[in-house]
């Protein structure tokens, strides 16, 4: 029999299905790889080709597969076409080669992970993050870190409550990853528990719900704290009254009398706990009457490192609420590099307050300063109008925001402008709605340069017609 008649008489593709079905989840854009694995595949990719060939793998065992490839179809047609080339030995050792097309229909099916997301309350692990303070500066900083490292992608739901956040996850591993991240970025301690939901005695399968509790140290930036005598001595004989200048993975403290700095990690804090002496609302406004910078300050015995970014100064200040009196206060401050006579500055008045702290009450009154200056005061409304940048926020369920939350958020934005070290860990996006102002009317308030901002681009469709992802370019 000649080749032409062989081709007409013998069909080597007999028994191979010419149609099939592929299941696709619209929510997460993954394909089902039987029996229960969902994988990401781009259209006409090698991964998708392998997935389709596995559907007819048993039928292809009788022939030899030479070539396989996609035939272009409209992306919205819900059809995938494969062009296959196969060979098979037929009568008298003759090898016949044939080309045929297999068509797959893409059917929508929601995967288990997306089912849990849609169900809202169907979770297997929750991370409860708490900080027992009035101010939320540490939470705002933590929110930006989570956004930058994309750790919010695996959450089923984020719920905001009055003293923290709850993160819900579909697996215990994702929750454990979040706990590890929190412990490496903010000083904290954690404990875990689990509750038995169901138990299958035949297959010995247990279904648990896990809860991780993370407690962040109750110290925020600009807090005045009183250390225990033992801790102050171990940090290089620094004063017990210190100012918290930053909270990252450790608590950064500075002694306003000597510029001595120290870092306290979470483990040290929980062994020697201390608390903030004042509420942020107790900040009072002072005016600088006179200031003298101290260039040489003798180091005490066993003193630790000193800050190079601050300048020690001695100042006479007066409350703006007492300008009609002659009463002035003398204090040492670490803000000598930015303060000048006539400037307004925010600080705490220790001379006219009752300190309810076990360590402060035992201190010699001569060692307690009359006033502790915290930061220079600028026109807040003007700073808000000139702010040509913005931050992204986590999508979460809120209990309701009030004016105090907005004031605290503005405080956090001002801290970003003033502290470059915190700014390095945060993605800052340029706000195109606000024009860039010239520096001719600058009032000295710190600002973020354009070089530190990212362009917030949203690409709706790419060249292939699919949904594009967000892009960040410097």
PDB file of C-alpha atoms in Angstrom, residues 139-365:
ATOM      1  CA  UNK A 139       1.248  51.210  63.911  1.00  0.00           C
ATOM      2  CA  UNK A 140       1.435  53.759  61.079  1.00  0.00           C
ATOM      3  CA  UNK A 141       5.130  52.921  60.636  1.00  0.00           C
ATOM      4  CA  UNK A 142       4.367  49.184  60.779  1.00  0.00           C
ATOM      5  CA  UNK A 143       1.637  49.595  58.146  1.00  0.00           C
ATOM      6  CA  UNK A 144       4.131  51.126  55.694  1.00  0.00           C
ATOM      7  CA  UNK A 145       6.655  48.335  56.323  1.00  0.00           C
ATOM      8  CA  UNK A 146       3.994  45.689  55.620  1.00  0.00           C
ATOM      9  CA  UNK A 147       3.030  47.459  52.378  1.00  0.00           C
ATOM     10  CA  UNK A 148       6.653  47.774  51.259  1.00  0.00           C
ATOM     11  CA  UNK A 149       7.402  44.069  51.856  1.00  0.00           C
ATOM     12  CA  UNK A 150       3.965  42.994  50.463  1.00  0.00           C
ATOM     13  CA  UNK A 151       3.152  40.901  53.519  1.00  0.00           C
ATOM     14  CA  UNK A 152      -0.536  41.815  53.300  1.00  0.00           C
ATOM     15  CA  UNK A 153      -1.095  39.755  50.124  1.00  0.00           C
ATOM     16  CA  UNK A 154      -1.835  36.481  51.935  1.00  0.00           C
ATOM     17  CA  UNK A 155      -4.318  37.968  54.398  1.00  0.00           C
ATOM     18  CA  UNK A 156      -7.983  37.069  54.160  1.00  0.00           C
ATOM     19  CA  UNK A 157      -9.025  40.111  56.156  1.00  0.00           C
ATOM     20  CA  UNK A 158      -7.487  42.941  58.207  1.00  0.00           C
ATOM     21  CA  UNK A 159      -9.546  44.343  61.050  1.00  0.00           C
ATOM     22  CA  UNK A 160      -8.702  47.505  62.986  1.00  0.00           C
ATOM     23  CA  UNK A 161      -9.705  47.753  66.647  1.00  0.00           C
ATOM     24  CA  UNK A 162      -9.099  50.438  69.256  1.00  0.00           C
ATOM     25  CA  UNK A 163      -5.629  49.284  70.386  1.00  0.00           C
ATOM     26  CA  UNK A 164      -4.292  47.306  67.433  1.00  0.00           C
ATOM     27  CA  UNK A 165      -4.844  45.262  64.278  1.00  0.00           C
ATOM     28  CA  UNK A 166      -6.014  41.699  63.573  1.00  0.00           C
ATOM     29  CA  UNK A 167      -4.640  39.828  60.534  1.00  0.00           C
ATOM     30  CA  UNK A 168      -6.596  36.741  59.398  1.00  0.00           C
ATOM     31  CA  UNK A 169      -4.921  33.967  57.360  1.00  0.00           C
ATOM     32  CA  UNK A 170      -5.963  30.748  55.658  1.00  0.00           C
ATOM     33  CA  UNK A 171      -2.893  28.844  56.880  1.00  0.00           C
ATOM     34  CA  UNK A 172      -0.784  28.783  60.026  1.00  0.00           C
ATOM     35  CA  UNK A 173       2.443  29.126  58.008  1.00  0.00           C
ATOM     36  CA  UNK A 174       1.439  32.557  56.659  1.00  0.00           C
ATOM     37  CA  UNK A 175       0.587  33.730  60.180  1.00  0.00           C
ATOM     38  CA  UNK A 176       3.913  32.469  61.524  1.00  0.00           C
ATOM     39  CA  UNK A 177       5.707  34.350  58.745  1.00  0.00           C
ATOM     40  CA  UNK A 178       3.940  37.564  59.797  1.00  0.00           C
ATOM     41  CA  UNK A 179       4.905  37.041  63.455  1.00  0.00           C
ATOM     42  CA  UNK A 180       8.557  36.526  62.480  1.00  0.00           C
ATOM     43  CA  UNK A 181       8.450  39.721  60.415  1.00  0.00           C
ATOM     44  CA  UNK A 182       6.959  41.721  63.303  1.00  0.00           C
ATOM     45  CA  UNK A 183       9.591  40.490  65.742  1.00  0.00           C
ATOM     46  CA  UNK A 184      12.376  41.516  63.354  1.00  0.00           C
ATOM     47  CA  UNK A 185      11.005  45.013  62.641  1.00  0.00           C
ATOM     48  CA  UNK A 186       9.587  46.281  65.964  1.00  0.00           C
ATOM     49  CA  UNK A 187      10.519  45.413  69.582  1.00  0.00           C
ATOM     50  CA  UNK A 188       7.814  43.000  70.650  1.00  0.00           C
ATOM     51  CA  UNK A 189       7.000  39.680  72.309  1.00  0.00           C
ATOM     52  CA  UNK A 190       4.572  36.998  71.181  1.00  0.00           C
ATOM     53  CA  UNK A 191       2.717  33.944  72.387  1.00  0.00           C
ATOM     54  CA  UNK A 192       0.513  31.468  70.539  1.00  0.00           C
ATOM     55  CA  UNK A 193      -2.440  29.215  71.269  1.00  0.00           C
ATOM     56  CA  UNK A 194      -4.687  26.917  69.293  1.00  0.00           C
ATOM     57  CA  UNK A 195      -8.259  25.662  69.571  1.00  0.00           C
ATOM     58  CA  UNK A 196      -9.518  22.319  68.282  1.00  0.00           C
ATOM     59  CA  UNK A 197     -12.386  22.788  65.823  1.00  0.00           C
ATOM     60  CA  UNK A 198     -12.958  19.237  64.575  1.00  0.00           C
ATOM     61  CA  UNK A 199     -11.365  15.796  64.606  1.00  0.00           C
ATOM     62  CA  UNK A 200     -11.777  12.900  62.187  1.00  0.00           C
ATOM     63  CA  UNK A 201     -11.195   9.697  64.205  1.00  0.00           C
ATOM     64  CA  UNK A 202     -10.988   7.521  61.073  1.00  0.00           C
ATOM     65  CA  UNK A 203      -8.227   9.415  59.267  1.00  0.00           C
ATOM     66  CA  UNK A 204      -6.711  10.955  62.440  1.00  0.00           C
ATOM     67  CA  UNK A 205      -6.989  14.497  60.979  1.00  0.00           C
ATOM     68  CA  UNK A 206      -7.252  17.439  63.380  1.00  0.00           C
ATOM     69  CA  UNK A 207      -8.589  20.868  62.421  1.00  0.00           C
ATOM     70  CA  UNK A 208      -7.229  23.715  64.577  1.00  0.00           C
ATOM     71  CA  UNK A 209      -7.625  27.478  64.662  1.00  0.00           C
ATOM     72  CA  UNK A 210      -4.401  29.187  65.765  1.00  0.00           C
ATOM     73  CA  UNK A 211      -4.078  32.559  67.485  1.00  0.00           C
ATOM     74  CA  UNK A 212      -0.827  34.509  67.707  1.00  0.00           C
ATOM     75  CA  UNK A 213      -0.700  37.443  70.119  1.00  0.00           C
ATOM     76  CA  UNK A 214       2.021  40.047  69.453  1.00  0.00           C
ATOM     77  CA  UNK A 215       2.523  42.828  71.992  1.00  0.00           C
ATOM     78  CA  UNK A 216       4.588  45.820  70.860  1.00  0.00           C
ATOM     79  CA  UNK A 217       6.473  47.797  73.500  1.00  0.00           C
ATOM     80  CA  UNK A 218       4.298  50.724  74.724  1.00  0.00           C
ATOM     81  CA  UNK A 219       6.880  53.386  73.779  1.00  0.00           C
ATOM     82  CA  UNK A 220       6.505  55.765  70.813  1.00  0.00           C
ATOM     83  CA  UNK A 221       8.662  58.443  69.237  1.00  0.00           C
ATOM     84  CA  UNK A 222       8.923  61.707  71.258  1.00  0.00           C
ATOM     85  CA  UNK A 223       8.021  59.999  74.539  1.00  0.00           C
ATOM     86  CA  UNK A 224       9.863  61.069  77.710  1.00  0.00           C
ATOM     87  CA  UNK A 225      10.732  57.979  79.751  1.00  0.00           C
ATOM     88  CA  UNK A 226      12.293  57.260  83.127  1.00  0.00           C
ATOM     89  CA  UNK A 227      14.649  54.267  83.168  1.00  0.00           C
ATOM     90  CA  UNK A 228      15.315  52.084  86.157  1.00  0.00           C
ATOM     91  CA  UNK A 229      18.664  52.855  87.882  1.00  0.00           C
ATOM     92  CA  UNK A 230      20.007  49.407  86.968  1.00  0.00           C
ATOM     93  CA  UNK A 231      19.141  49.805  83.262  1.00  0.00           C
ATOM     94  CA  UNK A 232      20.510  53.376  83.097  1.00  0.00           C
ATOM     95  CA  UNK A 233      23.794  52.192  84.596  1.00  0.00           C
ATOM     96  CA  UNK A 234      24.082  49.288  82.157  1.00  0.00           C
ATOM     97  CA  UNK A 235      23.592  51.693  79.218  1.00  0.00           C
ATOM     98  CA  UNK A 236      26.711  53.703  80.107  1.00  0.00           C
ATOM     99  CA  UNK A 237      25.658  55.620  83.215  1.00  0.00           C
ATOM    100  CA  UNK A 238      23.187  57.763  81.288  1.00  0.00           C
ATOM    101  CA  UNK A 239      20.492  59.856  82.981  1.00  0.00           C
ATOM    102  CA  UNK A 240      17.285  58.125  83.952  1.00  0.00           C
ATOM    103  CA  UNK A 241      15.192  60.817  82.211  1.00  0.00           C
ATOM    104  CA  UNK A 242      15.565  60.223  78.432  1.00  0.00           C
ATOM    105  CA  UNK A 243      13.774  61.044  75.203  1.00  0.00           C
ATOM    106  CA  UNK A 244      12.762  58.387  72.655  1.00  0.00           C
ATOM    107  CA  UNK A 245      13.876  59.729  69.266  1.00  0.00           C
ATOM    108  CA  UNK A 246      12.953  56.698  67.151  1.00  0.00           C
ATOM    109  CA  UNK A 247      11.367  53.232  67.328  1.00  0.00           C
ATOM    110  CA  UNK A 248      12.547  50.765  64.666  1.00  0.00           C
ATOM    111  CA  UNK A 249      13.669  47.217  65.509  1.00  0.00           C
ATOM    112  CA  UNK A 250      15.012  48.761  68.736  1.00  0.00           C
ATOM    113  CA  UNK A 251      14.083  51.715  70.968  1.00  0.00           C
ATOM    114  CA  UNK A 252      16.480  54.629  70.335  1.00  0.00           C
ATOM    115  CA  UNK A 253      16.973  56.850  73.395  1.00  0.00           C
ATOM    116  CA  UNK A 254      18.941  60.080  73.857  1.00  0.00           C
ATOM    117  CA  UNK A 255      19.949  61.861  77.051  1.00  0.00           C
ATOM    118  CA  UNK A 256      19.096  65.578  76.490  1.00  0.00           C
ATOM    119  CA  UNK A 257      21.743  66.622  79.061  1.00  0.00           C
ATOM    120  CA  UNK A 258      24.768  64.837  77.540  1.00  0.00           C
ATOM    121  CA  UNK A 259      23.669  63.676  74.014  1.00  0.00           C
ATOM    122  CA  UNK A 260      24.451  60.110  75.100  1.00  0.00           C
ATOM    123  CA  UNK A 261      22.482  57.604  73.006  1.00  0.00           C
ATOM    124  CA  UNK A 262      21.408  54.020  73.626  1.00  0.00           C
ATOM    125  CA  UNK A 263      19.451  51.305  71.868  1.00  0.00           C
ATOM    126  CA  UNK A 264      17.164  48.926  73.758  1.00  0.00           C
ATOM    127  CA  UNK A 265      15.881  45.756  72.100  1.00  0.00           C
ATOM    128  CA  UNK A 266      12.646  43.982  72.961  1.00  0.00           C
ATOM    129  CA  UNK A 267      14.218  41.390  75.295  1.00  0.00           C
ATOM    130  CA  UNK A 268      15.988  44.078  77.364  1.00  0.00           C
ATOM    131  CA  UNK A 269      12.801  46.121  77.593  1.00  0.00           C
ATOM    132  CA  UNK A 270      10.689  43.236  78.921  1.00  0.00           C
ATOM    133  CA  UNK A 271      13.377  42.439  81.522  1.00  0.00           C
ATOM    134  CA  UNK A 272      13.543  46.091  82.676  1.00  0.00           C
ATOM    135  CA  UNK A 273      10.206  47.678  81.627  1.00  0.00           C
ATOM    136  CA  UNK A 274       9.632  51.428  81.754  1.00  0.00           C
ATOM    137  CA  UNK A 275       6.764  53.674  80.676  1.00  0.00           C
ATOM    138  CA  UNK A 276       6.134  57.069  79.150  1.00  0.00           C
ATOM    139  CA  UNK A 277       5.863  59.867  81.712  1.00  0.00           C
ATOM    140  CA  UNK A 278       3.496  62.007  79.636  1.00  0.00           C
ATOM    141  CA  UNK A 279       0.534  61.793  77.305  1.00  0.00           C
ATOM    142  CA  UNK A 280       1.181  63.352  73.835  1.00  0.00           C
ATOM    143  CA  UNK A 281      -1.632  65.840  74.502  1.00  0.00           C
ATOM    144  CA  UNK A 282       0.395  67.229  77.442  1.00  0.00           C
ATOM    145  CA  UNK A 283       2.931  68.792  75.056  1.00  0.00           C
ATOM    146  CA  UNK A 284       3.214  72.513  75.754  1.00  0.00           C
ATOM    147  CA  UNK A 285       4.532  75.266  73.516  1.00  0.00           C
ATOM    148  CA  UNK A 286       7.583  77.240  74.632  1.00  0.00           C
ATOM    149  CA  UNK A 287       9.444  80.159  73.081  1.00  0.00           C
ATOM    150  CA  UNK A 288      13.237  80.268  73.081  1.00  0.00           C
ATOM    151  CA  UNK A 289      14.409  83.401  74.918  1.00  0.00           C
ATOM    152  CA  UNK A 290      18.144  82.638  74.753  1.00  0.00           C
ATOM    153  CA  UNK A 291      20.225  79.641  73.691  1.00  0.00           C
ATOM    154  CA  UNK A 292      23.937  78.805  73.992  1.00  0.00           C
ATOM    155  CA  UNK A 293      25.498  75.824  72.251  1.00  0.00           C
ATOM    156  CA  UNK A 294      27.803  73.677  74.389  1.00  0.00           C
ATOM    157  CA  UNK A 295      30.802  72.595  72.292  1.00  0.00           C
ATOM    158  CA  UNK A 296      32.718  70.594  74.894  1.00  0.00           C
ATOM    159  CA  UNK A 297      31.044  68.405  77.484  1.00  0.00           C
ATOM    160  CA  UNK A 298      33.173  66.251  79.744  1.00  0.00           C
ATOM    161  CA  UNK A 299      32.332  62.568  79.567  1.00  0.00           C
ATOM    162  CA  UNK A 300      31.432  60.779  82.768  1.00  0.00           C
ATOM    163  CA  UNK A 301      32.993  57.527  83.901  1.00  0.00           C
ATOM    164  CA  UNK A 302      31.898  54.630  81.728  1.00  0.00           C
ATOM    165  CA  UNK A 303      29.813  56.894  79.453  1.00  0.00           C
ATOM    166  CA  UNK A 304      28.516  55.418  76.202  1.00  0.00           C
ATOM    167  CA  UNK A 305      28.438  56.772  72.647  1.00  0.00           C
ATOM    168  CA  UNK A 306      27.157  60.253  71.838  1.00  0.00           C
ATOM    169  CA  UNK A 307      24.993  61.401  68.949  1.00  0.00           C
ATOM    170  CA  UNK A 308      26.726  63.196  66.064  1.00  0.00           C
ATOM    171  CA  UNK A 309      23.431  64.353  64.523  1.00  0.00           C
ATOM    172  CA  UNK A 310      22.423  66.507  67.493  1.00  0.00           C
ATOM    173  CA  UNK A 311      23.996  69.532  69.139  1.00  0.00           C
ATOM    174  CA  UNK A 312      23.973  70.069  72.895  1.00  0.00           C
ATOM    175  CA  UNK A 313      22.690  73.477  74.001  1.00  0.00           C
ATOM    176  CA  UNK A 314      21.547  75.288  77.138  1.00  0.00           C
ATOM    177  CA  UNK A 315      18.412  77.384  76.725  1.00  0.00           C
ATOM    178  CA  UNK A 316      16.159  79.769  78.613  1.00  0.00           C
ATOM    179  CA  UNK A 317      12.537  79.206  77.605  1.00  0.00           C
ATOM    180  CA  UNK A 318       9.155  80.668  78.496  1.00  0.00           C
ATOM    181  CA  UNK A 319       5.707  79.193  77.997  1.00  0.00           C
ATOM    182  CA  UNK A 320       3.666  80.925  75.290  1.00  0.00           C
ATOM    183  CA  UNK A 321       0.708  80.749  77.686  1.00  0.00           C
ATOM    184  CA  UNK A 322       2.721  82.745  80.281  1.00  0.00           C
ATOM    185  CA  UNK A 323       4.143  85.551  78.139  1.00  0.00           C
ATOM    186  CA  UNK A 324       2.562  88.133  80.439  1.00  0.00           C
ATOM    187  CA  UNK A 325       4.772  86.885  83.308  1.00  0.00           C
ATOM    188  CA  UNK A 326       8.550  86.943  83.799  1.00  0.00           C
ATOM    189  CA  UNK A 327       8.815  83.277  84.713  1.00  0.00           C
ATOM    190  CA  UNK A 328      11.459  81.464  82.643  1.00  0.00           C
ATOM    191  CA  UNK A 329      12.817  77.913  82.698  1.00  0.00           C
ATOM    192  CA  UNK A 330      16.407  76.787  82.201  1.00  0.00           C
ATOM    193  CA  UNK A 331      17.046  73.474  80.443  1.00  0.00           C
ATOM    194  CA  UNK A 332      19.571  71.463  78.464  1.00  0.00           C
ATOM    195  CA  UNK A 333      18.436  70.245  75.053  1.00  0.00           C
ATOM    196  CA  UNK A 334      19.641  68.030  72.224  1.00  0.00           C
ATOM    197  CA  UNK A 335      18.027  70.311  69.587  1.00  0.00           C
ATOM    198  CA  UNK A 336      20.767  72.953  69.515  1.00  0.00           C
ATOM    199  CA  UNK A 337      21.351  72.434  65.793  1.00  0.00           C
ATOM    200  CA  UNK A 338      17.862  73.674  64.785  1.00  0.00           C
ATOM    201  CA  UNK A 339      16.851  76.102  67.565  1.00  0.00           C
ATOM    202  CA  UNK A 340      17.440  79.857  67.585  1.00  0.00           C
ATOM    203  CA  UNK A 341      16.178  82.659  69.867  1.00  0.00           C
ATOM    204  CA  UNK A 342      12.515  83.394  69.098  1.00  0.00           C
ATOM    205  CA  UNK A 343      11.728  79.899  67.803  1.00  0.00           C
ATOM    206  CA  UNK A 344       8.677  78.006  69.040  1.00  0.00           C
ATOM    207  CA  UNK A 345       9.340  74.555  70.461  1.00  0.00           C
ATOM    208  CA  UNK A 346       7.171  71.805  71.960  1.00  0.00           C
ATOM    209  CA  UNK A 347       8.164  70.236  75.263  1.00  0.00           C
ATOM    210  CA  UNK A 348       7.024  68.796  78.582  1.00  0.00           C
ATOM    211  CA  UNK A 349       6.922  70.753  81.836  1.00  0.00           C
ATOM    212  CA  UNK A 350       8.288  68.518  84.612  1.00  0.00           C
ATOM    213  CA  UNK A 351       8.536  71.319  87.200  1.00  0.00           C
ATOM    214  CA  UNK A 352       4.752  71.822  87.514  1.00  0.00           C
ATOM    215  CA  UNK A 353       3.439  68.268  87.160  1.00  0.00           C
ATOM    216  CA  UNK A 354       2.873  65.229  89.330  1.00  0.00           C
ATOM    217  CA  UNK A 355       4.934  62.321  88.020  1.00  0.00           C
ATOM    218  CA  UNK A 356       3.202  59.011  88.627  1.00  0.00           C
ATOM    219  CA  UNK A 357       6.173  56.728  87.981  1.00  0.00           C
ATOM    220  CA  UNK A 358       7.902  54.362  90.402  1.00  0.00           C
ATOM    221  CA  UNK A 359      11.412  55.241  89.181  1.00  0.00           C
ATOM    222  CA  UNK A 360      10.835  59.019  88.881  1.00  0.00           C
ATOM    223  CA  UNK A 361       9.410  59.223  92.406  1.00  0.00           C
ATOM    224  CA  UNK A 362      12.602  57.698  93.836  1.00  0.00           C
ATOM    225  CA  UNK A 363      14.941  60.050  91.924  1.00  0.00           C
ATOM    226  CA  UNK A 364      16.764  62.975  93.507  1.00  0.00           C
ATOM    227  CA  UNK A 365      14.670  66.083  92.580  1.00  0.00           C
TER     228      UNK A 365
END
